[in-house]
CSV table of C-alpha atoms in Angstrom, one decimal:
chain,number,residue,atom,x,y,z
A,1,UNK,CA,0.0,-0.1,0.0
A,2,UNK,CA,1.5,3.4,-1.1
A,3,UNK,CA,1.4,6.0,1.6
A,4,UNK,CA,-0.1,9.6,1.0
A,5,UNK,CA,2.3,12.0,-0.4
A,6,UNK,CA,2.2,14.0,2.8
A,7,UNK,CA,3.1,11.0,4.9
A,8,UNK,CA,6.1,10.3,2.5
A,9,UNK,CA,7.4,13.8,3.0
A,10,UNK,CA,7.1,13.6,6.7
A,11,UNK,CA,9.1,10.3,6.7
A,12,UNK,CA,11.9,12.0,4.4
A,13,UNK,CA,11.9,15.0,6.8
A,14,UNK,CA,12.2,12.8,9.8
A,15,UNK,CA,15.1,11.0,8.4
A,16,UNK,CA,17.0,14.1,7.7
A,17,UNK,CA,16.4,15.7,11.0
A,18,UNK,CA,16.8,12.7,13.2
A,19,UNK,CA,18.7,9.8,11.5
A,20,UNK,CA,22.3,9.1,12.1
A,21,UNK,CA,23.1,8.3,8.5
A,22,UNK,CA,25.8,10.3,6.6
A,23,UNK,CA,23.3,12.3,4.3
A,24,UNK,CA,21.2,13.4,7.5
A,25,UNK,CA,24.3,14.5,9.3
A,26,UNK,CA,25.6,16.5,6.3
A,27,UNK,CA,21.9,18.0,6.2
A,28,UNK,CA,22.2,19.0,9.9
A,29,UNK,CA,25.8,20.6,9.3
A,30,UNK,CA,24.2,22.6,6.5
A,31,UNK,CA,21.6,23.8,8.9
A,32,UNK,CA,24.2,24.9,11.3
A,33,UNK,CA,25.9,26.8,8.4
A,34,UNK,CA,22.5,28.4,7.7
A,35,UNK,CA,22.2,29.6,11.3
A,36,UNK,CA,25.6,30.9,11.1
A,37,UNK,CA,24.9,32.8,8.0
A,38,UNK,CA,21.7,34.4,9.4
A,39,UNK,CA,23.6,35.4,12.6
A,40,UNK,CA,26.4,36.8,10.6
A,41,UNK,CA,23.9,38.9,8.4
A,42,UNK,CA,22.2,40.2,11.5
A,43,UNK,CA,25.5,41.7,12.8
A,44,UNK,CA,26.4,43.0,9.3
A,45,UNK,CA,23.2,44.7,8.9
A,46,UNK,CA,23.7,46.8,12.0
A,47,UNK,CA,26.5,48.5,10.2
A,48,UNK,CA,24.6,49.2,7.2
A,49,UNK,CA,22.0,52.1,6.7
A,50,UNK,CA,18.4,50.9,6.3
A,51,UNK,CA,17.9,50.7,2.6
A,52,UNK,CA,15.9,48.7,-0.1
A,53,UNK,CA,18.8,46.1,-0.7
A,54,UNK,CA,19.2,45.5,3.1
A,55,UNK,CA,15.4,45.0,3.5
A,56,UNK,CA,15.4,42.7,0.3
A,57,UNK,CA,18.0,40.6,1.9
A,58,UNK,CA,16.1,40.5,5.2
A,59,UNK,CA,12.9,39.3,3.3
A,60,UNK,CA,14.9,36.8,1.3
A,61,UNK,CA,16.8,35.4,4.4
A,62,UNK,CA,13.4,35.2,6.1
A,63,UNK,CA,11.7,33.1,3.5
A,64,UNK,CA,14.6,30.6,3.5
A,65,UNK,CA,14.4,30.3,7.3
A,66,UNK,CA,10.6,30.1,7.2
A,67,UNK,CA,10.9,27.1,4.7
A,68,UNK,CA,13.4,25.4,7.1
A,69,UNK,CA,11.2,26.1,10.1
A,70,UNK,CA,8.1,24.7,8.2
A,71,UNK,CA,10.2,21.5,7.3
A,72,UNK,CA,11.4,21.1,11.0
A,73,UNK,CA,7.8,21.4,12.4
A,74,UNK,CA,6.7,19.0,9.6
A,75,UNK,CA,9.3,16.3,10.8
A,76,UNK,CA,7.9,16.5,14.3
A,77,UNK,CA,5.7,13.7,15.4
A,78,UNK,CA,3.3,16.3,16.8
A,79,UNK,CA,3.6,19.3,14.7
A,80,UNK,CA,1.0,21.5,16.4
A,81,UNK,CA,2.5,20.6,19.8
A,82,UNK,CA,5.9,21.6,18.8
A,83,UNK,CA,4.7,25.0,17.8
A,84,UNK,CA,3.9,25.7,21.4
A,85,UNK,CA,7.5,25.0,22.6
A,86,UNK,CA,9.3,28.2,23.8
A,87,UNK,CA,12.3,27.8,21.5
A,88,UNK,CA,10.3,27.2,18.4
A,89,UNK,CA,8.1,30.3,19.1
A,90,UNK,CA,11.3,32.3,19.7
A,91,UNK,CA,12.5,31.1,16.3
A,92,UNK,CA,9.3,31.9,14.5
A,93,UNK,CA,9.3,35.5,16.1
A,94,UNK,CA,12.9,35.9,14.8
A,95,UNK,CA,11.8,34.9,11.3
A,96,UNK,CA,8.8,37.1,11.3
A,97,UNK,CA,11.0,40.1,12.3
A,98,UNK,CA,12.9,39.5,9.0
A,99,UNK,CA,9.8,39.0,6.8
A,100,UNK,CA,8.1,42.1,8.3
A,101,UNK,CA,11.2,44.4,8.1
A,102,UNK,CA,9.9,46.4,5.1
A,103,UNK,CA,6.6,47.1,7.0
A,104,UNK,CA,8.3,47.7,10.4
A,105,UNK,CA,11.1,49.7,8.7
A,106,UNK,CA,13.7,47.7,10.7
A,107,UNK,CA,11.7,47.8,14.0
A,108,UNK,CA,11.6,44.9,16.3
A,109,UNK,CA,14.9,43.9,14.9
A,110,UNK,CA,16.1,42.8,18.2
A,111,UNK,CA,13.7,39.6,17.9
A,112,UNK,CA,16.3,38.3,15.4
A,113,UNK,CA,18.7,37.5,18.0
A,114,UNK,CA,16.3,34.9,19.3
A,115,UNK,CA,17.5,32.6,16.4
A,116,UNK,CA,20.8,32.1,18.3
A,117,UNK,CA,18.9,30.0,21.0
A,118,UNK,CA,18.5,27.1,18.4
A,119,UNK,CA,22.3,26.9,18.4
A,120,UNK,CA,22.3,25.6,22.1
A,121,UNK,CA,19.4,23.0,21.5
A,122,UNK,CA,20.3,21.1,18.4
A,123,UNK,CA,20.7,17.8,20.1
A,124,UNK,CA,21.0,15.8,16.9
A,125,UNK,CA,23.9,18.1,15.8
A,126,UNK,CA,25.6,17.6,19.0
A,127,UNK,CA,25.2,13.9,18.6
A,128,UNK,CA,26.9,14.1,15.2
A,129,UNK,CA,29.7,16.4,16.5
A,130,UNK,CA,30.3,13.8,19.3
A,131,UNK,CA,30.5,10.8,16.7
A,132,UNK,CA,32.4,12.8,14.1
A,133,UNK,CA,34.9,14.8,15.9
A,134,UNK,CA,37.1,13.1,18.7
A,135,UNK,CA,38.2,16.4,20.1
A,136,UNK,CA,34.5,17.4,20.7
A,137,UNK,CA,33.8,14.0,22.3
A,138,UNK,CA,36.7,14.4,24.7
A,139,UNK,CA,35.9,18.0,25.6
A,140,UNK,CA,32.1,18.0,25.1
A,141,UNK,CA,31.3,19.7,28.4
A,142,UNK,CA,33.8,22.6,28.0
A,143,UNK,CA,32.7,23.1,24.3
A,144,UNK,CA,29.0,23.3,25.4
A,145,UNK,CA,29.8,25.6,28.3
A,146,UNK,CA,31.8,27.8,25.7
A,147,UNK,CA,28.9,27.8,23.2
A,148,UNK,CA,26.5,28.9,26.0
A,149,UNK,CA,28.6,31.8,27.0
A,150,UNK,CA,29.1,32.7,23.3
A,151,UNK,CA,25.3,32.6,22.7
A,152,UNK,CA,24.6,34.5,25.8
A,153,UNK,CA,27.1,37.3,24.8
A,154,UNK,CA,25.5,37.5,21.4
A,155,UNK,CA,21.9,37.7,22.6
A,156,UNK,CA,22.7,40.2,25.2
A,157,UNK,CA,24.6,42.3,22.7
A,158,UNK,CA,21.6,42.2,20.4
A,159,UNK,CA,19.4,43.3,23.4
A,160,UNK,CA,21.8,46.2,24.2
A,161,UNK,CA,22.1,47.2,20.5
A,162,UNK,CA,18.2,47.2,19.9
A,163,UNK,CA,17.4,48.9,23.1
A,164,UNK,CA,20.1,51.7,23.1
A,165,UNK,CA,21.2,52.5,19.7
A,166,UNK,CA,18.4,54.9,19.0
A,167,UNK,CA,19.0,57.1,21.9
A,168,UNK,CA,22.5,56.4,23.2
A,169,UNK,CA,25.2,58.1,21.0
A,170,UNK,CA,27.8,55.8,22.5
A,171,UNK,CA,26.2,52.7,20.9
A,172,UNK,CA,25.8,52.9,17.1
A,173,UNK,CA,26.4,49.3,16.0
A,174,UNK,CA,26.9,45.8,17.2
A,175,UNK,CA,30.6,46.4,17.9
A,176,UNK,CA,29.8,49.1,20.4
A,177,UNK,CA,27.3,46.9,22.0
A,178,UNK,CA,29.5,43.8,22.1
A,179,UNK,CA,32.2,46.0,23.7
A,180,UNK,CA,29.9,47.2,26.4
A,181,UNK,CA,28.7,43.5,27.0
A,182,UNK,CA,32.1,42.0,27.3
A,183,UNK,CA,33.4,44.8,29.6
A,184,UNK,CA,30.4,44.4,31.8
A,185,UNK,CA,30.1,40.6,32.1
A,186,UNK,CA,33.9,40.6,33.0
A,187,UNK,CA,33.3,43.2,35.5
A,188,UNK,CA,35.9,45.2,34.0
A,189,UNK,CA,33.7,48.2,33.4
A,190,UNK,CA,35.8,50.9,31.8
A,191,UNK,CA,33.0,53.4,31.9
A,192,UNK,CA,33.4,54.9,28.6
A,193,UNK,CA,30.1,53.4,27.5
A,194,UNK,CA,27.0,53.3,29.9
A,195,UNK,CA,23.5,52.3,29.2
A,196,UNK,CA,20.9,55.0,29.8
A,197,UNK,CA,17.7,54.7,31.9
A,198,UNK,CA,16.5,52.2,34.3
A,199,UNK,CA,16.1,49.5,31.6
A,200,UNK,CA,19.8,50.2,30.9
A,201,UNK,CA,20.8,49.7,34.4
A,202,UNK,CA,18.7,46.5,34.8
A,203,UNK,CA,20.4,45.0,31.7
A,204,UNK,CA,23.9,45.9,33.1
A,205,UNK,CA,23.0,44.0,36.3
A,206,UNK,CA,21.7,40.9,34.1
A,207,UNK,CA,24.9,40.9,32.2
A,208,UNK,CA,27.1,40.9,35.2
A,209,UNK,CA,25.3,38.4,37.2
A,210,UNK,CA,24.7,35.9,34.3
A,211,UNK,CA,28.2,36.5,32.8
A,212,UNK,CA,30.0,35.6,36.2
A,213,UNK,CA,28.0,32.4,36.4
A,214,UNK,CA,28.6,31.2,32.9
A,215,UNK,CA,32.3,32.2,33.2
A,216,UNK,CA,32.6,30.2,36.4
A,217,UNK,CA,30.9,27.1,34.6
A,218,UNK,CA,33.4,27.4,31.7
A,219,UNK,CA,36.3,27.6,34.1
A,220,UNK,CA,35.1,24.6,36.1
A,221,UNK,CA,34.9,22.4,32.9
A,222,UNK,CA,38.3,23.6,31.7
A,223,UNK,CA,40.3,23.1,34.9
A,224,UNK,CA,38.7,20.0,36.4
A,225,UNK,CA,39.9,16.6,35.4
A,226,UNK,CA,38.5,15.3,32.0
A,227,UNK,CA,36.1,12.6,32.2
A,228,UNK,CA,34.6,10.3,29.7
A,229,UNK,CA,30.9,9.6,29.1
A,230,UNK,CA,30.0,5.9,29.8
A,231,UNK,CA,26.9,4.5,31.6
A,232,UNK,CA,27.8,2.2,34.3
A,233,UNK,CA,25.7,-0.9,33.7
A,234,UNK,CA,25.0,-1.4,37.2
A,235,UNK,CA,24.2,2.1,38.8
A,236,UNK,CA,24.0,4.2,35.8
A,237,UNK,CA,26.8,6.7,36.7
A,238,UNK,CA,27.6,8.7,33.5
A,239,UNK,CA,31.1,10.2,33.9
A,240,UNK,CA,34.2,8.3,34.7
A,241,UNK,CA,38.0,8.8,34.6
A,242,UNK,CA,39.3,7.7,31.2
A,243,UNK,CA,41.5,5.0,32.8
A,244,UNK,CA,38.8,3.9,35.2
A,245,UNK,CA,38.7,0.0,35.8
A,246,UNK,CA,35.9,0.1,38.3
A,247,UNK,CA,32.9,2.3,38.9
A,248,UNK,CA,33.8,4.6,41.8
A,249,UNK,CA,30.0,4.7,42.9
A,250,UNK,CA,29.1,0.8,42.8
A,251,UNK,CA,32.5,-0.8,42.3
A,252,UNK,CA,31.4,-2.9,39.2
A,253,UNK,CA,33.9,-3.7,36.6
A,254,UNK,CA,33.9,-1.3,33.7
A,255,UNK,CA,34.9,-1.8,30.0
A,256,UNK,CA,35.3,1.7,28.8
A,257,UNK,CA,36.3,1.8,25.1
A,258,UNK,CA,39.2,4.0,24.1
A,259,UNK,CA,40.1,5.8,21.0
A,260,UNK,CA,42.8,3.4,20.1
A,261,UNK,CA,46.1,4.3,18.6
A,262,UNK,CA,46.0,5.4,15.0
């Protein structure tokens, strides 16, 4: 019996988004590339005057991202339920801000930074990285902590830029906002750029508190002894020393595979 066309399309989409076959992994790497291109354009556009070509690129990029969003939702087992997920809603708002740019004349552009949240939650991509790149597999926690810090910096830079560039003469593009964000979250605080108004002060507090927390987490993953991810067959402990012979929690004999000598 032949499946309806819609069901066949969903099967193909699920394979691309979830399967661990080479073509599916290449597809997800391409999606990461698309995300990076969209983020790069958001940064680049902050240096350009609002013009017809800039708005045209916004709309074109928005259409591509909308098509990918529709494909991702179509690959879900429960499409309508997936639309209620916070990350999916954030992604959709970011896409709409691009599509509506000509009508809004660049307004609500800060919503575009919400697309960066996808970079933290692409579980299948993380699985592909773990299996494809030994370096990532050995340093997974540090890599994820660095990614979280990087995404936080970019998102807060976008929020600072969009809330300040219209009224703060010291913040005219993303580089100014990035400079302020980094000096604030590192508590350096040179003071040559400050945020204006109660909202600006609140943003500064959030950047400092969250930035210190993320820096501490990254430092912990960098300086504590490296461990491997291997589930103990008896107690389920996930993290062990690379040369562990017995589980330190229950004492059962382990058989942790190594990378071998190549």
